[in-house]
Every structure is written in structure tokens, then in C-alpha cells.
Tab-separated table of C-alpha atoms in Angstrom:
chain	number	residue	atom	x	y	z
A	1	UNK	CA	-49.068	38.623	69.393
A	2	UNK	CA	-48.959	39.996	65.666
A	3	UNK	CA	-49.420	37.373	63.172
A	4	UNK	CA	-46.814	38.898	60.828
A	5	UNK	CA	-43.459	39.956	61.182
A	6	UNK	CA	-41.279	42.608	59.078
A	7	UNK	CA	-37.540	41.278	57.623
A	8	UNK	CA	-35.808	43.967	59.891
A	9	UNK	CA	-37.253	42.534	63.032
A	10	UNK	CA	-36.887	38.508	61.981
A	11	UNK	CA	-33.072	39.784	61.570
A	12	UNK	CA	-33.266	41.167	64.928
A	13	UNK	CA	-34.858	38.073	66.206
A	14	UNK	CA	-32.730	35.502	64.649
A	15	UNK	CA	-29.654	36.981	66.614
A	16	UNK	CA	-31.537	36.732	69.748
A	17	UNK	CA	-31.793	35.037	72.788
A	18	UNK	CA	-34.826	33.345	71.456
A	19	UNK	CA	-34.352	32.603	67.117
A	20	UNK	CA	-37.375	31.361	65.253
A	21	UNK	CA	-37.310	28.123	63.517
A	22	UNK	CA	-37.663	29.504	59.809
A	23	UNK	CA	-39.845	27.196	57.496
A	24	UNK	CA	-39.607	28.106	53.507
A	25	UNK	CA	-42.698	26.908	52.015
A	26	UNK	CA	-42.281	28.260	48.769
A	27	UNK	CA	-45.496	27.256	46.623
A	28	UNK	CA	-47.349	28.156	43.461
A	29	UNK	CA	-50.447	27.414	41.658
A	30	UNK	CA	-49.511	24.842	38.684
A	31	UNK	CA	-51.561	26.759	35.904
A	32	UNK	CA	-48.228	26.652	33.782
A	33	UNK	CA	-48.967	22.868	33.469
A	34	UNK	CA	-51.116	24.097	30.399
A	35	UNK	CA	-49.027	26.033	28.677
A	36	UNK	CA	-46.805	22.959	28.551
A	37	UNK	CA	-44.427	24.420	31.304
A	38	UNK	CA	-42.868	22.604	34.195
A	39	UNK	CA	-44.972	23.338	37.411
A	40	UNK	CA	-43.425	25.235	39.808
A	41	UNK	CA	-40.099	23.420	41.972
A	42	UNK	CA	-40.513	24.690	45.481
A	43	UNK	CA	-38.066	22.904	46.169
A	44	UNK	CA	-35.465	23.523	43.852
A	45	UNK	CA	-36.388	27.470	44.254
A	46	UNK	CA	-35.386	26.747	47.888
A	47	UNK	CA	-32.175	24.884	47.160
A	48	UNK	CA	-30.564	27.647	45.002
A	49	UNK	CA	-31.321	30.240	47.822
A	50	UNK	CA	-33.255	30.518	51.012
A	51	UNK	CA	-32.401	31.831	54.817
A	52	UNK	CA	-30.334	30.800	56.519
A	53	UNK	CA	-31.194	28.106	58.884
A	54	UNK	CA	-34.624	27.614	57.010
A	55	UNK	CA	-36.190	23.649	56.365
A	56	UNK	CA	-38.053	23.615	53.050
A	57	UNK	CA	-41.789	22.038	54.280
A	58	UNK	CA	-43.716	21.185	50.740
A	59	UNK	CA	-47.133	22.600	50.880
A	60	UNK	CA	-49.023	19.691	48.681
A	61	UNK	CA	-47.518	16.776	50.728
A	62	UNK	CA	-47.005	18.173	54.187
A	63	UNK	CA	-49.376	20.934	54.359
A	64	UNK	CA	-52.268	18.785	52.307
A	65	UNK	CA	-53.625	15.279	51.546
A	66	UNK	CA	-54.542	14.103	48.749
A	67	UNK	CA	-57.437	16.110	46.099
A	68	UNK	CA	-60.326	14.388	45.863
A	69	UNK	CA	-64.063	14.795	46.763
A	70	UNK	CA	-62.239	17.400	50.065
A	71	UNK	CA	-60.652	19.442	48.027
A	72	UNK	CA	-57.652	20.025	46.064
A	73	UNK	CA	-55.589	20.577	49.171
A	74	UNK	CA	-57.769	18.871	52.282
A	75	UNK	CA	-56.338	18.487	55.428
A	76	UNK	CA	-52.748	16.825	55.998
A	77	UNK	CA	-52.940	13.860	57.878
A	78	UNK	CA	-52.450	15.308	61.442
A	79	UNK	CA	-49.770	12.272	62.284
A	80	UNK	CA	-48.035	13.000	59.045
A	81	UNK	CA	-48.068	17.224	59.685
A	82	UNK	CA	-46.791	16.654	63.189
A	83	UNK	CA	-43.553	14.457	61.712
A	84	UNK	CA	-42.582	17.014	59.023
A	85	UNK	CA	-42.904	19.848	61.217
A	86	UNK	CA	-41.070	18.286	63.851
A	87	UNK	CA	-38.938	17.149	61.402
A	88	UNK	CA	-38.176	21.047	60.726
A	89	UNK	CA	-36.922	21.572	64.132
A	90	UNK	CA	-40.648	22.715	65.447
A	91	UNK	CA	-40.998	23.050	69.145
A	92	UNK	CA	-44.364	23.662	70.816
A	93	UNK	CA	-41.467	26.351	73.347
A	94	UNK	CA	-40.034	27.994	69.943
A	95	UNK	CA	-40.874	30.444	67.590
A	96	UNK	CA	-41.505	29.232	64.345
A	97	UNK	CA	-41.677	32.282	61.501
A	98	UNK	CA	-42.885	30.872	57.776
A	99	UNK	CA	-41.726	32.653	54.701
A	100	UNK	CA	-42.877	31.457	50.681
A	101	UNK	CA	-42.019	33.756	47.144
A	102	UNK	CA	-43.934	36.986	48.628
A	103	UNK	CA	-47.601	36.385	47.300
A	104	UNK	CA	-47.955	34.653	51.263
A	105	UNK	CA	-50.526	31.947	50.580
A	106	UNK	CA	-48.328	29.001	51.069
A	107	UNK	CA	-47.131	30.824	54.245
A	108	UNK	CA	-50.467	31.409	55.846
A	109	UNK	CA	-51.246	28.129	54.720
A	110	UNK	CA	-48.844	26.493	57.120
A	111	UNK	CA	-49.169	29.664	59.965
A	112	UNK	CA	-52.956	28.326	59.893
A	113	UNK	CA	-52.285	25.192	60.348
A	114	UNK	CA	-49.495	25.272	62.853
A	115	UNK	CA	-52.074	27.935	65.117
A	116	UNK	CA	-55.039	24.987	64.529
A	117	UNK	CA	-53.027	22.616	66.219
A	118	UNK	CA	-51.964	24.353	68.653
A	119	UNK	CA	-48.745	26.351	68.302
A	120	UNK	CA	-48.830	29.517	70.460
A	121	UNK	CA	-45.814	31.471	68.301
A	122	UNK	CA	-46.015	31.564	65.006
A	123	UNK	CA	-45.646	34.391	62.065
A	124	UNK	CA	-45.317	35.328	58.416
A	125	UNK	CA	-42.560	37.043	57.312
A	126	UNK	CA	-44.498	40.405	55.291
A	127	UNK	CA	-43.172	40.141	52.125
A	128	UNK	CA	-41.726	36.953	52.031
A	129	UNK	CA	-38.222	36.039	50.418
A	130	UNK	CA	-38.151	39.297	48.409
A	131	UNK	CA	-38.441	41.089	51.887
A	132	UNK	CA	-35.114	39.854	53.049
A	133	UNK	CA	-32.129	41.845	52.259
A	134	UNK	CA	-29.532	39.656	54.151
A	135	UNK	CA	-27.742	36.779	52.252
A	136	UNK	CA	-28.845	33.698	50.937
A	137	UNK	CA	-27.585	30.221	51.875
A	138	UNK	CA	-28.036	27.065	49.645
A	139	UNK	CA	-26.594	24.347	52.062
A	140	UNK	CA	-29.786	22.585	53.526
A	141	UNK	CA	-29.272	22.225	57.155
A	142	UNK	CA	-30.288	19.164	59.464
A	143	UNK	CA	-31.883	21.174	62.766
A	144	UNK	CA	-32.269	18.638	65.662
A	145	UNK	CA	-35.625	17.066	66.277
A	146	UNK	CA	-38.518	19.117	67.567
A	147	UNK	CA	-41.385	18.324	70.125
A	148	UNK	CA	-44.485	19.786	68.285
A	149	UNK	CA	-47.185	17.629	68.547
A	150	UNK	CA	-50.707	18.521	66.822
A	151	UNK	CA	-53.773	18.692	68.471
A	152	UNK	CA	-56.523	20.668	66.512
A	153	UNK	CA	-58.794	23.323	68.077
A	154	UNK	CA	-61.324	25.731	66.717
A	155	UNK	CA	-61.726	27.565	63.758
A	156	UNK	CA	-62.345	24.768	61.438
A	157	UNK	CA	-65.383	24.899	59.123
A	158	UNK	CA	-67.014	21.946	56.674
A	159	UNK	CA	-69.292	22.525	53.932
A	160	UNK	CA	-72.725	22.452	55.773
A	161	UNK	CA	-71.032	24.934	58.645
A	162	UNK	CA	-69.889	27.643	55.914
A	163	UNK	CA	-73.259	27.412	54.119
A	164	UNK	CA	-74.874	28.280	57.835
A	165	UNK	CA	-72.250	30.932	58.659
A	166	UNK	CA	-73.387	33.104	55.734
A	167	UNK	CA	-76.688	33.201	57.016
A	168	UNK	CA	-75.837	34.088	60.555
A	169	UNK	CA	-72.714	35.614	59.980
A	170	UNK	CA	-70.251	36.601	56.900
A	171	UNK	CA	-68.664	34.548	54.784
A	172	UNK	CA	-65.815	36.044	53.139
A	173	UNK	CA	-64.996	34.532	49.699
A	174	UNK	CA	-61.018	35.118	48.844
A	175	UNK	CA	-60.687	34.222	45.153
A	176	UNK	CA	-60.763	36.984	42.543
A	177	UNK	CA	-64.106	38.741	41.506
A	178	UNK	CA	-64.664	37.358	38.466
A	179	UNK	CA	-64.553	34.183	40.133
A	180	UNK	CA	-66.886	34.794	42.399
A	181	UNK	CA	-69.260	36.385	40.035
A	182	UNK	CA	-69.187	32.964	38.440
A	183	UNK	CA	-67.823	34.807	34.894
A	184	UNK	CA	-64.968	32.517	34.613
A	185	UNK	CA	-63.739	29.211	36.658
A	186	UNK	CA	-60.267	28.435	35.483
A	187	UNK	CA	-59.836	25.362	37.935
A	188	UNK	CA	-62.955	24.077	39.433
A	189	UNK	CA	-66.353	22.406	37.639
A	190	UNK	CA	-68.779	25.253	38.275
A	191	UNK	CA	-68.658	28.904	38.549
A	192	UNK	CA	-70.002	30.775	40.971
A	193	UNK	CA	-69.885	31.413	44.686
A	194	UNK	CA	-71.448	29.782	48.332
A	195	UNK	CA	-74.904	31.460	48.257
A	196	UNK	CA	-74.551	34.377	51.234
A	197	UNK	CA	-70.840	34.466	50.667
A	198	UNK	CA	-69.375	38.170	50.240
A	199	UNK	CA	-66.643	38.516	47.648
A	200	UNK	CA	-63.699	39.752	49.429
A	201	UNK	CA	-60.353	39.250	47.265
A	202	UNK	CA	-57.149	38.645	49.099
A	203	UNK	CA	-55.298	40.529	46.422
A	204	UNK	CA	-56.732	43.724	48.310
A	205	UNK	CA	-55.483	43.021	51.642
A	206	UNK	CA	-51.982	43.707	50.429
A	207	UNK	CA	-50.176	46.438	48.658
A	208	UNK	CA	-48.057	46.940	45.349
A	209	UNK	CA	-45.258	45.637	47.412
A	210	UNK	CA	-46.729	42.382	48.549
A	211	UNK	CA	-46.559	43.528	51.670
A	212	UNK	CA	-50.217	43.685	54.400
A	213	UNK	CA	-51.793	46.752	54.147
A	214	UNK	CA	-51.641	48.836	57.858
A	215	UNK	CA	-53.827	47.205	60.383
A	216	UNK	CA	-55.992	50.006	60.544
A	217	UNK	CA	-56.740	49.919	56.114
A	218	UNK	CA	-57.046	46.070	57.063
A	219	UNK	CA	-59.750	46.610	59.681
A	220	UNK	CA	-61.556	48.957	58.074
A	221	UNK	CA	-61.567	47.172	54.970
A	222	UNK	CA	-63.394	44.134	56.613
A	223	UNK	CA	-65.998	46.656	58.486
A	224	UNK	CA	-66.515	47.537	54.736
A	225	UNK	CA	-67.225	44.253	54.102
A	226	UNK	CA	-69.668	43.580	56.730
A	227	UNK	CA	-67.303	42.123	59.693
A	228	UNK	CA	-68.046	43.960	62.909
A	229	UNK	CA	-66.705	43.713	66.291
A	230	UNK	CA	-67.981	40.333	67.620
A	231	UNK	CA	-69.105	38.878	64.110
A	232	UNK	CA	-68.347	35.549	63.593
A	233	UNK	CA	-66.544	35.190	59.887
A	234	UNK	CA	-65.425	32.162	57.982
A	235	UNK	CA	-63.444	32.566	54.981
A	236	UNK	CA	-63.027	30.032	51.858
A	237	UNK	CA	-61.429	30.487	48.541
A	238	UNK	CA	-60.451	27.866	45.719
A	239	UNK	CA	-58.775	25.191	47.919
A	240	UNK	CA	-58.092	26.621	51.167
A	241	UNK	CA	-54.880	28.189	50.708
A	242	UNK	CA	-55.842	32.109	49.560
A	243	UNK	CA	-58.432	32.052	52.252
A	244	UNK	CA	-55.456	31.227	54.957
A	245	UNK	CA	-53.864	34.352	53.968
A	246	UNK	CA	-57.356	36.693	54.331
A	247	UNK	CA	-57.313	35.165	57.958
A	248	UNK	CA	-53.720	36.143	58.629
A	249	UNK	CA	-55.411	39.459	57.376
A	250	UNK	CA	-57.931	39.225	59.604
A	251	UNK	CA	-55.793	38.531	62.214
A	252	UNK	CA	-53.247	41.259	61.619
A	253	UNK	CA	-56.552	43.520	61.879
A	254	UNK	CA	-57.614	42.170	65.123
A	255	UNK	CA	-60.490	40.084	64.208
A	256	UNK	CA	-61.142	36.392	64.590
A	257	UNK	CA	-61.936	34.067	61.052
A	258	UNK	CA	-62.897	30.839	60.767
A	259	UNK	CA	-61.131	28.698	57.788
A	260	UNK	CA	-63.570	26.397	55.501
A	261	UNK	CA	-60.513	24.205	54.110
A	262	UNK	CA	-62.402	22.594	51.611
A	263	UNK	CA	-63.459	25.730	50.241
A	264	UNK	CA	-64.643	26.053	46.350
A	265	UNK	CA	-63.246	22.991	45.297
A	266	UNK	CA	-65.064	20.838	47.978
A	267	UNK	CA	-68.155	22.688	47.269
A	268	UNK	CA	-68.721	22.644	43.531
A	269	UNK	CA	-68.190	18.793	43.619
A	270	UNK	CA	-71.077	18.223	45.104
A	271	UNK	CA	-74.019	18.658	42.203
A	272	UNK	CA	-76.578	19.060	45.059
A	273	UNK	CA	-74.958	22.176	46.922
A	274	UNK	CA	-76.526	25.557	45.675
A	275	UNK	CA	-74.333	28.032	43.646
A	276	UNK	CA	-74.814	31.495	43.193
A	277	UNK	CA	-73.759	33.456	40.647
A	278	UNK	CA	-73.334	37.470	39.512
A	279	UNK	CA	-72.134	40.657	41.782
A	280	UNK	CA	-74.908	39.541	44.546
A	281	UNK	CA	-74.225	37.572	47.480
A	282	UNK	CA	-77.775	35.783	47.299
């Protein structure tokens, strides 16, 4: 099944014999909280337009716990995840496609999370919201209960599993180069990357339109990176979000990732982990 769907085909599909539940989990980074500017409203974004049908799921209290020594967005409390999704009409029998702004994290954030536990149907819409050329609705509807209930499998890394995977295997780091190369470190407390880890932005695995790059440009793009049939691959980037979207990448190219959730900001809390810096992957 392909991970991502295109707007013409979710149109298709939503006047179907089987619709997807649509989740809008608009999101973004709160860097405008230093400028002085209001964060981001997800929310509100979604109440002044969104598909039709869609249930607005909040990434920082349904899709994450709390920051702290995990992360700045750790796992969601599985019991908690499992009400808000099937509070959103989620059915382990029913599609569910996930849509955000069009940059995707926030989507592949909860497509990650929903495959983890153990959905068998679920996609990104390529493009998100600016992909749609149908109408808008603002009225926020009240879909009857879902059955969804989580139960996590594989595919889950910790620290001490992500610092062995880029030994035996790669470890794809998601955040911008410059990150990476430790030359600047806008959020976290060091700069710098998991020693082994090869830098692999997720800003390349799209195109000027937002939208995932071919699954051929995506596949060879990874074997350019190291990743070869059979490789086992983690992925991390600041907090676990980014990094979802390079494994919907992955995905979309055929080829299996790993998610270290913690990511960065687990990492570079702890002062005894090792950090490597510069264009090198040692």
C-alpha cells in the first residue's frame, strides 16, 4: 500500500464505497515565540477552513507527551492517543488519510504513529491542504466513535539503539545541514550530530511544490546515502517529527526505517552521550 496519496485520488476516495477518516493535524515549529509573535493556532487555522469531514487532532497534546529529559515531543501516552484518535472517528476497518499546512511533518508524525500501533490503512495527503482544490468547510463535525485501539510494534528506537544502528547500519539524520554539522543549534543545548549518523535533510525528499519527489528520485536518493536493499536504517531529527516524514519517504521509496523518537533533543540532554561535529559522520 503507498504511504501517500495525491488530492485527485482522496477526492475519488472520499465519494467511495470505502471514505477515509480525514485527520487535519495542522502544526508548526513555535520559533515565532521569539520574535514576540503568537505561536502558531493549529487549531484556529483548522477552524477557518479544512476538509470536509476532517477532526482537528493537536500534534503537542495528542500526538506527544510532555518535553522533558525524552524529548520535546516523546511519546503520547498510548491510552491517551488511542481516545483522541478514536475520538476522530478512527477504526482499526477504515481508512484514515492525515493532511497538515503542506511542509508534512505533523502528518507523518501522526501516519507514524497510527502504523506503530497498529493501523493497517493509513496515508498522507502529498501536498497537504494547499493540494486540495475542492472547497473548504469551517463547521467542525462530531463523527461517531471509532474502535482503534493501540498496540505498538516495531520500528521504535531509544538512544542506546540509534547510537548502535549507526555502527551496524545507517542512521539517517533529518534536520538541516548546518545542524548537523553542529554550525548552528537554534533549539537544542549542543550542536552537532549522533556520532555515525549520515546527514540526510528531509527538505530534499520533496520538491518546490511540497510535494514527494518520484519514488524512483526517492530511492535512489537513499542508495546515495548509503541505504541498500536489506539495510536496516533508523532515522532521528530534532524531536521526532521531521524524521517521521524521511520515513514516509522511505516508505514511499520502498524501504523500511526505523524512528528514534527522542531524536536530537533526547540526545544532547544527556552530557555523557558523544557528539560529533563538522561534514563527517565520525
Amino acid at each position: 500500500m503507498n504511504a501517500i496519496i495525491s488530492a485527485s485520488d482522496l477526492a475519488k476516495d472520499l465519494v467511495g464505497a470505502r471514505p477515509p477518516v480525514l485527520l487535519d493535524v495542522r502544526w508548526q515549529l513555535t520559533a515565532a515565540k521569539a520574535a514576540g509573535e503568537p505561536p502558531f493556532d493549529g487549531r484556529a487555522a483548522y477552524e477557518a477552513g479544512h476538509l470536509p469531514g476532517a477532526v482537528y487532532v493537536d500534534l503537542e497534546r495528542e500526538l506527544a507527551s510532555a518535553p522533558g529529559k525524552a524529548g520535546r515531543h516523546p511519546l503520547p501516552d498510548l491510552a491517551h492517543f488511542g481516545t483522541a484518535m478514536r475520538r476522530a472517528g478512527v477504526s482499526s476497518g477504515t481508512p484514515v488519510v492525515v493532511y497538515d499546512g503542506g511542509q508534512g511533518w505533523a502528518a507523518a508524525r501522526a501516519w507514524w504513529l497510527l502504523r506503530w500501533t497498529g493501523h493497517p490503512d493509513v496515508r498522507v495527503l502529498d501536498g497537504g491542504l494547499p493540494s486540495w482544490e475542492g472547497a473548504l468547510d469551517t463547521s467542525v463535525p462530531a463523527p461517531a466513535e471509532g474502535d482503534f485501539v493501540p498496540e505498538p510494534g516495531a520500528g521504535l528506537l531509544d538512544a542506546d539503539a540509534a547510537a548502535a544502528l549507526a555502527r551496524s547500519g545507517v542512521l539517517l539524520d533529518a534536520r538541516a545541514g548546518e545542524r548537523y554539522r553542529g554550525e548552528v543549534e537554534p533549539i537544542d543545548p549542543v550542536a552537532g550530530h549522533i556520532p555515525g549518523a549520515v546527514s540526510a535533510p528531509t527538505t530534499e525528499n520533496v520538491g518546490a511544490d511540497g510535494r514527494f519527489l518520484p519514488a524512483g528520485e526517492l530511492r535512489a536518493r537513499f542508495e546515495g546515502l548509503g541505504v541498500t536493499e536489506g539495510s536496516r536504517v533508523g532515522v532521528y531529527c530534532g524531536s521526532g517529527v521531521s524524521a517521521a516524514h524521511e520515513v514516509l519517504a522511505l516508505a514511499a521509496a520502498g524501504l523500511p526505517a526505523e524512528l528514534y523518537v527522542g531524536s536530537w533533543s533526547e540526545w544532547s540532554s544527556d552530557p555523557d552521550r558523544p557528539v560529533a561535529v563538522g561534514p563527517d559522520p565520525q
